[in-house]
Amino acid sequence: MSLVGKMKRALRGEVDARTVAREALRRSRVALRQRRERAMLDELEARPARLSSEFAHLSASDLLAHFRERRAPVFFPGFNADALESTADSQRKLFPAGTEKLLEQARRIAIEHRWTVLGYGEKSFGHEIDWQRDPLSGQKWPLDYHCDIKLARNDGSDARVLWEVNRLSHLITLGRAYTLMKDALFGDEVFAQLESWRVQNPLGRGANWACAMEVALRATNLLAVFELFRRAPQLDETRLLAFLKMLDQHGAHIRRNLEFSYISTSNHYLSDVVGLLWLGVMLPELQAANEWRTFGLRELLAEMDKQVLADGADFEASTGYHRLVLELFLYSFLLCRVNGIEIGNKHWDKLRAMLEYVRAYLRPDGRAPLVGDTDSGRVLPLVERSGDDHAYMLALGAVVFKEPRFKLEPAPPEEVLWLLGQEGIGDYERLAMTNEHASSQAFADAGTYIMRDDDLYLLFNASGNGLNGRGSHGHNDALSLEVSACGSSFIVDPGTFVYTSNLRERHLFRSTSYHSTVEVDEAEQNSTDEQTPFVIGNEAQPRVLRWESTRERDRIVAEHEGYRRLSAPVTHRRSVEFHKRERYWIVEDMFTGEGAHDFRFRFHFADRVETSVRNDVCVRALDKTSGAQLFILSLDFAEGLVLEPRFVSRDYGAKSPSVAACWKRHASVPLLARWAIVPLRADEDDAALTKIVERLQNKTLTTDAQRRGGNRE
């Protein structure tokens, strides 16, 4: 894409003329730096690690002795070389099942070159790992200059999958297994793979250098591996020099290719500066370490001010990226704390607010709703976790903030041991579990409104497209719902599935028709183009008109203008009332504007429930495991109900079949349509449902005139 084209695409939302000018100047400077970098690649590749003056004169043997003996800086307490034996003992004692799984994973990695990749399950990489080959399509990525790499190739390959493999997080699994067993098999395999990777990935060439974020996340994983093997016999003088060179190259490449923009920054730039911060903190022996550390910390805090909303939510309109961004901040704050680097209360308070947001949006089953994109991305992934598993972050937060409300389970997850050490385990165990349940809560800045009472949960999504109107990870999900009841998840956001490997599927999973909201005239709420998978318009601009929450009832009213751009404009207003004591919700959709339209009212069900239709007005969803049921009844339509095939994706690359209940209606506006959402516990029968329906029929929610006018075809 030309520079002009890139600028036009970037200038979504409101951008002032001064910012446009600064951005144009920045991009011209970047282009100049890239020309220089391209000409110097061979020289940069050949250059050894740039050590500071204090260490540059040391022999390789003295340098190795230094790294084996040094007590500072400190990585996370569980990784600390002086504490590894204690960490290993606690791992075996506290997590016997996790330990068995860890060792089995490590054996498959070392012996068979097999490991799990995102939601695709285990993949085999053969006797000689080809680090440039897409493990799904088999397509090979070229070793061109990194800025020349075309990431969306329409050949079935997926840069996201290639990058996940090349983040090298599976080497942490080998390192932890080595810590437990001291088996040379694991150590030898780590260094064999590192050497293989270096040979196949010359600096600045190929897809694995094409995104500074990927370089940064790989660097954080390599620092963990370095700490686990710093005193191991496998780390000899030659391997030390190669390791230092590799890490220095990663830092320098990130610094040259920062994903910064005056128009907008995101989790990419945040990852870049986190990588620099960690390298600067953990490798003061490098010449550039102090500059990386100073720059990384300054920019980290600046990005927190920019990217985290006042109510604690990440500004990209995505719970999946909220988890990633929370990991980036939390782990970085912890690394700074153990190394005596001060971070002010203002930013610790904001970090706590991010955790409060997680606690609020977790469903009663402890899983997260997958609002917006989720690519299953993690920072320092110690344990395999699905995209909707966010609760382990609260366990870490419980220890960090001494907050019992964040302690959801009696036993800590493995992350507490490795990131917070023995002291963290003790602190977690001493925290009393609270009986306080999460309550209804509004996050106005995020546009997330949660109605909950006991085992009932509804998330109302009034978020924009993210990134201050320049969304890349938001979906067309304005005024959509997610509903859980009786311990079961019934109405869900479908997730993401894939990015560039299948542009049609990418477009489908972020479409209006895949969310539990209303589609008008088969139009998208925000404009999208299948060929631009990370661009979404900002036409809907949902706004909340009213939010009320009491012990007896919650109510929200919101509307969006995504359909105002139709030839006959329409405004969609949706209200939801939660009757807590009577245990049901009323959803009311009101359309005003002009003309007659085709309306599609959809509710997207989870893949684990069985659905059936009753009398064309009611959908029954049954969780066969728990016996819980959820009924959705139309209070105004006597026909037009169909079940449509859909999919749900909890992890990037994985999807399971599901259905959506859809009421189809051709009608003139104004139009009013109402729905009752009624859960039943396993021990309740249909008589309970009948009683609720009778009560609803006796309530006059609107005048007869509104109903006649709104439903006339």
XYZ file of C-alpha atoms in Angstrom:
713
model
C 0.000 0.000 0.000
C 1.293 3.492 -0.882
C 2.114 6.059 1.793
C -0.951 8.089 0.732
C -3.155 5.002 0.999
C -1.766 4.161 4.422
C -2.395 7.706 5.633
C -5.986 7.650 4.387
C -6.656 4.391 6.175
C -5.000 5.659 9.345
C -7.014 8.873 9.396
C -10.175 7.231 10.686
C -11.919 9.101 13.445
C -11.106 12.658 14.416
C -7.492 13.708 13.804
C -6.384 17.327 13.880
C -4.217 18.912 11.187
C -1.170 19.238 13.480
C -1.231 15.526 14.236
C -1.544 14.710 10.536
C 1.499 16.843 9.786
C 3.569 15.263 12.569
C 2.571 11.792 11.409
C 3.496 12.532 7.799
C 6.928 13.769 8.919
C 7.399 10.716 11.135
C 6.586 8.356 8.290
C 9.038 10.037 5.981
C 11.740 9.630 8.635
C 10.808 5.975 9.080
C 11.140 5.416 5.343
C 14.650 6.925 5.471
C 15.639 4.738 8.434
C 14.366 1.666 6.643
C 16.518 2.418 3.603
C 19.536 2.671 5.871
C 18.640 -0.510 7.744
C 18.139 -2.424 4.485
C 21.628 -1.436 3.335
C 23.208 -2.446 6.663
C 21.551 -5.817 7.303
C 24.621 -7.942 6.614
C 26.766 -5.707 8.828
C 24.186 -5.779 11.642
C 23.879 -9.553 11.418
C 27.634 -10.077 11.708
C 28.060 -7.742 14.679
C 28.538 -9.428 18.089
C 26.589 -8.324 21.142
C 27.415 -4.730 22.035
C 28.578 -4.919 25.639
C 29.039 -1.927 27.912
C 32.577 -0.713 28.632
C 32.590 -2.575 31.954
C 32.128 -5.929 30.243
C 33.467 -5.452 26.721
C 37.027 -6.320 27.771
C 36.114 -9.562 29.563
C 37.042 -12.900 28.083
C 34.237 -15.303 27.219
C 35.071 -17.458 30.245
C 35.016 -14.457 32.595
C 31.755 -13.285 31.079
C 30.231 -16.727 31.609
C 31.422 -16.726 35.221
C 29.854 -13.315 35.723
C 26.436 -14.425 34.484
C 26.514 -17.609 36.512
C 27.361 -15.767 39.719
C 25.435 -12.513 39.463
C 22.686 -11.844 42.024
C 21.189 -8.806 40.326
C 19.143 -7.925 38.379
C 16.348 -10.237 39.477
C 13.864 -11.959 37.189
C 10.532 -13.089 38.618
C 11.078 -14.728 42.031
C 10.120 -18.243 40.934
C 12.709 -18.056 38.136
C 15.465 -16.747 40.394
C 18.517 -18.983 40.007
C 18.978 -19.118 43.797
C 15.373 -20.272 44.268
C 14.944 -22.748 41.396
C 15.309 -25.857 43.546
C 12.689 -24.551 45.945
C 10.435 -23.597 43.038
C 10.778 -27.101 41.591
C 9.877 -28.682 44.932
C 6.785 -26.502 45.263
C 5.773 -27.195 41.674
C 5.769 -30.944 42.370
C 4.003 -30.593 45.720
C 1.357 -28.009 44.866
C 0.640 -28.924 41.256
C 1.087 -32.669 40.748
C -1.288 -32.858 37.774
C 0.206 -29.727 36.236
C 3.703 -31.124 36.745
C 2.822 -34.380 35.012
C 1.327 -32.460 32.096
C 4.350 -30.151 31.913
C 6.822 -33.031 31.730
C 4.771 -34.861 29.107
C 4.608 -31.685 26.997
C 8.367 -31.223 27.344
C 9.055 -34.807 26.237
C 6.907 -34.383 23.133
C 8.677 -31.127 22.301
C 12.155 -32.586 22.795
C 11.656 -36.030 21.261
C 8.918 -35.544 18.668
C 9.057 -31.791 17.956
C 5.336 -31.578 18.734
C 3.604 -28.845 20.684
C 0.275 -27.020 20.879
C -0.245 -23.993 18.627
C -3.148 -21.718 19.606
C -6.501 -23.448 19.037
C -5.166 -25.813 16.390
C -4.020 -28.431 18.867
C -0.655 -30.158 18.688
C 1.353 -29.720 15.508
C 4.353 -31.762 14.396
C 7.352 -29.810 13.095
C 9.395 -32.732 11.824
C 12.963 -33.784 12.499
C 14.371 -30.428 11.344
C 12.139 -27.535 12.350
C 11.499 -25.138 9.474
C 10.933 -21.825 11.235
C 9.696 -20.145 8.034
C 7.014 -22.692 7.158
C 3.368 -22.180 8.081
C 2.405 -25.295 10.078
C -1.169 -25.247 8.762
C -0.940 -24.570 5.048
C 2.631 -25.756 4.565
C 3.389 -22.499 2.757
C 6.922 -21.157 3.134
C 7.537 -17.518 3.999
C 10.358 -15.768 2.105
C 13.528 -14.337 3.653
C 12.969 -10.912 2.117
C 13.704 -7.671 3.940
C 11.162 -7.549 6.754
C 9.385 -4.413 5.507
C 8.790 -6.071 2.130
C 6.949 -9.071 3.582
C 3.287 -9.223 2.576
C 1.507 -10.596 5.631
C -1.924 -11.293 4.078
C -1.187 -13.599 1.134
C -4.546 -15.310 0.431
C -2.893 -18.718 0.156
C -4.139 -20.232 3.416
C -1.056 -19.191 5.377
C -1.446 -17.134 8.534
C 1.252 -14.851 9.891
C -0.389 -15.016 13.324
C 0.197 -18.777 13.449
C 3.783 -18.519 12.181
C 4.469 -15.816 14.763
C 3.039 -17.899 17.583
C 5.481 -20.693 16.763
C 8.343 -18.220 16.574
C 7.580 -16.551 19.885
C 9.432 -19.612 21.216
C 7.305 -19.867 24.343
C 7.538 -23.661 24.129
C 11.181 -23.294 25.169
C 9.927 -22.088 28.558
C 8.163 -25.444 28.892
C 11.484 -27.183 28.230
C 13.225 -24.883 30.710
C 10.715 -25.527 33.475
C 10.935 -29.265 32.834
C 14.724 -29.044 33.049
C 14.396 -27.248 36.383
C 12.279 -30.121 37.669
C 14.255 -33.056 36.298
C 17.761 -31.751 35.447
C 17.439 -33.952 32.353
C 20.056 -32.965 29.764
C 17.562 -33.909 27.035
C 15.586 -30.751 27.729
C 18.589 -28.448 27.998
C 20.252 -29.774 24.855
C 17.009 -29.387 22.916
C 16.629 -25.741 23.968
C 20.055 -24.788 22.663
C 19.699 -26.908 19.527
C 16.463 -25.088 18.670
C 17.978 -21.685 19.441
C 20.891 -22.383 17.095
C 18.501 -23.647 14.420
C 16.372 -20.529 14.809
C 19.350 -18.172 14.535
C 20.613 -19.834 11.365
C 17.220 -19.742 9.661
C 16.295 -16.210 10.760
C 19.065 -13.781 9.814
C 18.478 -10.388 11.379
C 15.860 -8.277 9.636
C 14.936 -10.873 7.019
C 11.672 -12.767 6.847
C 8.272 -12.665 8.495
C 9.656 -13.332 11.965
C 11.229 -9.865 11.969
C 8.310 -8.157 10.215
C 6.473 -7.090 13.367
C 8.317 -5.473 16.267
C 5.650 -6.736 18.668
C 6.546 -10.317 17.776
C 10.233 -9.596 18.257
C 9.464 -8.104 21.674
C 7.310 -11.006 22.863
C 9.946 -13.442 21.658
C 12.548 -11.456 23.606
C 10.551 -11.681 26.851
C 10.291 -15.455 26.441
C 14.018 -15.705 25.675
C 14.831 -13.785 28.845
C 12.878 -16.372 30.835
C 14.783 -19.186 29.102
C 18.082 -17.413 29.739
C 17.301 -17.157 33.446
C 16.336 -20.838 33.697
C 19.629 -21.936 32.087
C 21.955 -19.215 33.387
C 23.732 -21.687 35.687
C 23.100 -24.847 33.680
C 26.088 -26.754 32.244
C 24.507 -26.546 28.780
C 25.242 -22.806 28.708
C 28.900 -22.719 27.682
C 30.980 -19.774 26.469
C 29.995 -20.124 22.813
C 26.301 -20.417 23.580
C 26.441 -17.467 25.974
C 27.934 -15.180 23.329
C 25.360 -16.355 20.794
C 22.515 -15.834 23.294
C 23.694 -12.306 24.149
C 24.043 -11.467 20.479
C 20.526 -12.709 19.803
C 19.037 -10.661 22.637
C 20.987 -7.535 21.653
C 19.768 -7.938 18.069
C 16.194 -8.220 19.273
C 16.422 -5.042 21.335
C 18.120 -3.043 18.588
C 15.599 -4.239 15.997
C 12.656 -3.234 18.203
C 14.202 0.196 18.782
C 14.698 0.744 15.035
C 11.200 -0.440 14.126
C 8.886 0.828 16.848
C 5.188 0.557 15.960
C 4.516 4.112 17.058
C 2.147 6.562 15.445
C 1.057 10.061 16.441
C -2.428 9.080 15.291
C -2.842 5.976 17.409
C -0.875 3.367 19.312
C -2.140 -0.015 20.469
C -1.051 -3.265 22.076
C 1.633 -3.509 19.382
C 3.555 -0.440 20.492
C 2.930 -1.360 24.120
C 4.541 -4.759 23.485
C 7.485 -3.043 21.791
C 8.275 -0.875 24.809
C 7.722 -3.768 27.225
C 10.306 -5.776 25.291
C 12.791 -2.916 25.540
C 12.079 -2.407 29.229
C 12.636 -6.065 30.072
C 15.834 -6.279 28.018
C 17.120 -3.086 29.609
C 16.341 -4.263 33.136
C 17.595 -7.828 32.785
C 20.723 -7.234 30.690
C 22.533 -4.173 32.109
C 25.689 -5.675 30.593
C 24.533 -4.506 27.146
C 25.646 -1.114 25.884
C 22.097 0.031 25.057
C 20.472 -1.358 28.218
C 20.135 1.894 30.145
C 18.560 3.705 27.201
C 16.147 0.817 26.560
C 15.173 0.684 30.209
C 14.611 4.439 30.544
C 12.722 4.717 27.271
C 10.714 1.550 27.883
C 9.543 2.573 31.347
C 8.633 6.099 30.286
C 6.648 4.876 27.293
C 5.036 2.031 29.266
C 3.496 4.480 31.710
C 2.536 6.904 28.944
C 0.750 4.092 27.116
C -1.101 3.115 30.279
C -2.391 6.678 30.482
C -3.425 6.481 26.841
C -4.662 2.911 26.415
C -6.419 2.173 29.709
C -9.732 3.936 30.133
C -10.702 5.631 33.368
C -12.841 2.648 34.376
C -9.968 0.218 33.876
C -10.813 -1.273 30.475
C -8.381 -1.520 27.589
C -9.434 0.931 24.881
C -9.502 -1.571 21.996
C -13.078 -2.805 22.681
C -11.873 -6.360 23.226
C -11.779 -8.509 26.351
C -9.161 -10.745 24.708
C -6.795 -7.838 24.242
C -7.636 -6.582 27.706
C -6.112 -9.809 29.029
C -2.987 -9.361 26.895
C -2.551 -5.713 27.857
C -3.144 -6.528 31.521
C -0.384 -9.152 31.358
C 1.965 -6.638 29.734
C 1.393 -4.078 32.480
C 1.154 -6.421 35.470
C 4.236 -8.482 34.630
C 6.240 -5.351 33.824
C 5.233 -3.695 37.098
C 6.261 -6.821 38.992
C 9.628 -6.955 37.206
C 10.237 -3.324 38.088
C 9.209 -3.840 41.698
C 11.596 -6.742 42.363
C 14.403 -4.645 40.856
C 13.700 -1.530 42.914
C 12.323 0.522 40.007
C 9.659 2.844 41.357
C 6.238 3.174 39.757
C 3.857 5.736 41.222
C 0.554 5.018 42.946
C -1.382 6.542 40.054
C -0.348 3.726 37.742
C -0.665 0.988 40.363
C -4.232 2.238 40.926
C -4.924 1.982 37.218
C -3.533 -1.539 37.194
C -5.909 -2.438 39.995
C -8.792 -0.957 37.998
C -7.896 -3.286 35.120
C -8.214 -6.236 37.487
C -11.527 -4.923 38.820
C -12.793 -4.892 35.242
C -11.830 -8.550 34.838
C -13.581 -9.480 38.077
C -16.711 -7.698 36.889
C -16.917 -9.225 33.419
C -16.137 -12.832 34.395
C -19.272 -14.932 34.141
C -20.488 -16.986 37.118
C -18.674 -19.993 35.612
C -15.388 -18.051 35.921
C -14.929 -17.654 32.168
C -14.664 -14.437 30.182
C -17.042 -13.223 27.473
C -15.062 -12.902 24.239
C -16.135 -9.420 23.191
C -14.278 -8.159 20.127
C -11.167 -9.878 18.808
C -9.207 -12.461 20.711
C -6.154 -14.064 19.112
C -5.273 -16.117 22.236
C -2.110 -14.032 22.640
C -0.225 -14.233 25.942
C 2.838 -12.790 27.630
C 5.202 -15.350 29.191
C 2.671 -18.214 28.867
C 3.571 -20.669 31.624
C 0.392 -22.744 31.418
C -1.800 -23.484 28.400
C -5.001 -21.476 28.790
C -7.960 -20.998 26.479
C -8.890 -17.566 25.203
C -11.731 -17.225 27.711
C -9.581 -18.131 30.740
C -8.773 -14.843 32.493
C -9.247 -15.752 36.163
C -5.563 -16.553 36.797
C -4.858 -12.846 36.430
C -7.098 -12.168 39.422
C -5.131 -14.691 41.488
C -1.966 -12.717 40.789
C -3.818 -9.499 41.582
C -5.062 -10.951 44.876
C -1.461 -11.323 46.037
C -0.146 -8.077 44.568
C -2.911 -5.955 46.095
C -3.657 -8.165 49.129
C -7.249 -8.212 47.900
C -9.445 -11.158 49.034
C -12.124 -10.226 46.476
C -9.744 -11.304 43.717
C -9.261 -14.743 45.267
C -11.802 -16.888 43.431
C -10.340 -20.330 44.183
C -8.799 -21.822 47.349
C -5.677 -23.020 45.516
C -3.395 -20.688 43.541
C -2.603 -21.217 39.844
C 0.956 -22.100 38.798
C 1.600 -18.518 37.678
C 1.601 -17.382 41.310
C 4.543 -19.679 42.112
C 6.691 -18.742 39.123
C 5.945 -15.011 38.994
C 5.649 -14.269 42.730
C 7.678 -17.093 44.268
C 7.290 -18.871 47.588
C 6.300 -15.643 49.287
C 3.515 -15.178 46.772
C 2.192 -18.675 47.449
C 2.179 -17.976 51.185
C 0.435 -14.642 50.712
C -2.225 -16.254 48.535
C -2.885 -19.050 51.012
C -3.191 -16.571 53.901
C -5.801 -14.499 52.093
C -9.296 -15.369 53.271
C -11.826 -16.127 50.570
C -14.701 -13.699 50.637
C -18.368 -14.564 50.237
C -18.916 -11.313 48.399
C -20.303 -11.961 44.923
C -19.783 -9.612 42.009
C -22.792 -7.346 41.537
C -24.282 -5.363 38.685
C -21.818 -2.815 37.470
C -21.483 -0.153 34.786
C -18.276 0.645 32.919
C -19.388 3.713 31.057
C -16.042 4.466 29.421
C -15.778 0.920 28.076
C -19.469 0.733 27.187
C -19.809 -2.498 29.169
C -22.832 -2.920 31.430
C -23.213 -6.033 33.542
C -26.476 -7.116 35.160
C -26.004 -9.897 37.662
C -27.554 -11.417 40.728
C -26.501 -14.722 42.238
C -26.186 -17.139 39.278
C -27.761 -14.782 36.713
C -25.559 -12.710 34.410
C -26.173 -10.494 31.390
C -23.525 -8.407 29.662
C -24.859 -5.515 27.579
C -22.385 -4.238 25.017
C -22.553 -0.541 24.239
C -18.870 -0.185 23.384
C -17.653 1.642 20.315
C -15.295 0.152 17.763
C -12.206 0.838 19.913
C -8.993 2.828 19.506
C -10.875 6.097 19.899
C -12.958 5.473 16.782
C -10.184 3.953 14.653
C -11.037 0.398 15.603
C -9.054 -2.624 14.505
C -10.163 -5.267 17.024
C -13.775 -4.243 17.599
C -16.722 -6.121 16.089
C -20.134 -5.099 14.809
C -21.713 -5.940 18.147
C -23.438 -2.728 19.265
C -26.222 -3.414 21.771
C -25.468 -7.149 21.772
C -26.003 -9.443 24.743
C -24.291 -12.296 26.539
C -26.370 -14.284 29.030
C -25.464 -16.937 31.603
C -27.784 -18.548 34.125
C -27.819 -21.393 36.621
C -24.112 -21.981 36.136
C -24.406 -22.369 32.351
C -23.497 -20.055 29.502
C -26.363 -19.722 27.013
C -26.112 -16.607 24.816
C -22.529 -15.836 23.808
C -20.310 -13.689 21.658
C -18.938 -15.984 18.926
C -15.272 -14.988 19.309
C -12.849 -14.451 16.443
C -11.671 -17.729 14.824
C -8.971 -16.425 12.407
C -7.469 -13.298 10.893
C -5.746 -13.377 7.497
C -5.789 -17.091 6.629
C -9.476 -16.872 5.672
C -10.717 -13.348 5.086
C -14.301 -14.466 4.558
C -14.410 -16.187 7.953
C -12.667 -13.214 9.540
C -15.362 -10.936 8.149
C -18.149 -13.311 9.216
C -17.115 -13.617 12.864
C -16.977 -9.843 13.311
C -20.225 -9.213 11.404
C -23.519 -7.951 12.791
C -25.232 -11.199 11.765
C -22.962 -13.182 14.099
C -23.909 -11.220 17.219
C -26.938 -11.102 19.492
C -28.293 -7.827 18.229
C -30.494 -6.676 15.305
C -29.505 -6.574 11.648
C -31.409 -4.228 9.331
C -31.518 -4.723 5.552
C -28.507 -7.064 5.778
C -26.331 -4.021 6.502
C -23.386 -3.869 8.891
C -23.634 -1.558 11.893
C -20.170 -0.222 11.009
C -18.720 -0.381 7.523
C -16.255 -3.206 6.878
C -14.359 -4.535 3.890
C -13.455 -8.210 3.683
C -10.071 -7.277 2.192
C -9.103 -5.037 5.125
C -9.404 -7.356 8.142
C -8.188 -4.838 10.733
C -10.258 -1.826 9.696
C -13.795 -1.143 10.862
C -15.856 2.017 10.497
C -17.256 4.184 13.261
C -20.805 4.796 12.094
C -22.707 3.114 14.945
C -21.362 5.211 17.841
C -23.571 3.593 20.499
C -24.570 5.735 23.439
C -26.247 4.886 26.710
C -29.281 6.975 27.558
C -30.069 5.500 30.962
C -28.590 3.093 33.486
C -30.308 2.214 36.748
C -29.370 -0.483 39.232
C -31.156 -1.348 42.460
C -31.508 -4.448 44.622
C -34.713 -5.360 42.791
C -34.126 -4.276 39.231
C -31.559 -3.152 36.669
C -32.407 -1.211 33.537
C -30.378 0.058 30.622
C -31.431 2.026 27.554
C -29.018 2.615 24.666
C -29.096 3.301 20.957
C -26.807 3.391 17.950
C -26.815 5.145 14.574
C -25.214 2.477 12.414
C -28.311 2.285 10.233
C -28.684 6.026 9.769
C -26.625 5.687 6.592
C -29.323 3.530 4.913
C -31.275 5.179 2.109
C -34.214 5.187 4.530
C -32.433 5.919 7.844
C -33.228 3.965 11.006
C -32.166 4.352 14.641
C -32.046 1.251 16.830
C -32.811 1.722 20.518
C -32.589 -1.275 22.861
C -33.561 -1.467 26.505
C -33.059 -4.352 28.900
C -34.808 -4.759 32.250
C -33.532 -7.304 34.740
C -36.094 -8.429 37.300
C -33.811 -9.972 39.872
C -36.289 -11.494 42.275
C -38.484 -12.897 39.513
C -35.394 -14.085 37.610
C -35.969 -12.883 34.051
C -34.997 -10.160 31.590
C -37.154 -8.148 29.209
C -35.449 -6.928 26.027
C -37.185 -4.199 24.053
C -36.051 -3.151 20.561
C -37.455 0.082 19.162
C -36.796 1.385 15.660
C -37.581 4.873 14.454
C -36.850 6.539 11.159
C -38.227 6.092 7.678
C -39.594 3.411 5.381
C -40.004 -0.340 5.508
C -37.097 -2.666 6.223
C -36.025 -6.263 6.673
C -35.235 -6.906 10.336
C -33.301 -9.851 11.735
C -33.461 -10.230 15.531
C -30.789 -12.724 16.592
C -29.650 -14.480 19.750
C -26.431 -16.469 19.320
C -26.278 -19.572 21.485
C -23.274 -21.326 22.990
C -22.037 -24.457 21.283
C -22.642 -26.619 24.346
C -26.413 -26.176 24.536
C -29.198 -27.973 22.712
C -31.815 -25.717 21.113
C -35.375 -26.298 19.962
C -38.316 -24.154 18.806
C -41.728 -24.064 20.475
C -44.798 -22.735 18.637
C -42.774 -20.298 16.489
C -42.575 -17.830 19.383
C -40.193 -19.464 21.821
C -36.686 -20.922 21.745
C -35.570 -23.401 24.398
C -31.877 -23.892 25.131
C -30.862 -26.835 27.299
C -27.509 -27.493 28.917
C -27.606 -31.282 28.970
C -24.769 -31.459 31.468
C -26.358 -29.328 34.175
C -30.008 -29.621 33.162
C -30.410 -25.831 33.233
C -32.618 -24.225 30.602
C -33.055 -20.804 29.032
C -36.154 -19.697 27.149
C -36.403 -16.724 24.791
C -39.998 -15.735 24.032
C -41.184 -13.192 21.518
C -43.890 -11.053 23.096
C -44.963 -9.530 19.789
C -44.242 -11.882 16.872
C -46.248 -15.034 16.208
C -44.094 -16.249 13.320
C -40.797 -15.830 11.518
C -38.592 -17.778 13.935
C -35.813 -19.937 12.475
C -32.624 -21.519 13.820
C -29.574 -20.541 11.781
C -26.259 -22.448 11.754
C -23.407 -20.582 13.406
C -20.030 -21.217 15.040
C -18.361 -20.318 18.324
C -14.605 -19.849 18.711
C -12.935 -19.811 22.128
C -9.395 -20.018 20.796
C -7.750 -18.607 17.728
C -8.087 -21.162 14.924
C -10.714 -23.335 16.652
C -14.459 -23.273 16.104
C -17.436 -25.380 17.152
C -20.911 -25.496 15.559
C -23.714 -23.616 17.276
C -26.987 -21.961 16.291
C -28.606 -18.554 16.439
C -32.308 -18.021 16.962
C -33.497 -15.491 14.385
C -36.862 -13.779 14.091
C -37.292 -12.369 10.577
C -39.652 -9.459 10.034
C -40.384 -7.080 7.160
C -42.027 -4.019 8.646
C -42.357 -0.274 8.535
C -40.982 1.915 11.260
C -41.688 2.773 13.967
C -41.349 -0.850 15.069
C -41.425 -2.280 18.554
C -40.281 -5.818 19.369
C -39.989 -7.335 22.841
C -38.446 -10.523 24.202
C -38.520 -12.282 27.515
C -35.394 -14.202 28.524
C -36.293 -16.698 31.236
C -33.883 -19.185 32.857
C -34.971 -22.308 34.701
C -32.867 -24.313 37.094
C -32.530 -28.046 36.604
C -35.049 -28.711 39.380
C -37.692 -26.369 37.901
C -40.261 -27.539 35.360
C -42.244 -25.769 32.673
C -44.884 -24.789 35.202
C -42.470 -22.175 36.529
C -42.092 -20.834 33.009
C -45.858 -20.712 32.542
C -46.269 -18.638 35.681
C -43.701 -16.108 34.515
C -45.304 -15.874 31.064
C -48.699 -15.286 32.623
C -47.274 -12.466 34.735
C -45.693 -10.930 31.655
C -48.943 -11.100 29.707
C -50.705 -9.251 32.503
C -48.204 -6.402 32.399
C -48.817 -3.547 30.017
C -45.358 -2.529 28.795
C -46.591 -0.330 25.964
C -49.862 1.112 24.765
C -52.005 -0.708 22.230
C -51.420 2.130 19.819
C -47.650 1.651 19.969
C -48.020 -2.057 19.400
C -50.401 -1.674 16.447
C -48.258 1.001 14.860
C -44.980 -0.726 15.511
C -45.903 -4.166 14.199
C -47.896 -3.263 11.072
C -46.317 -4.904 8.016
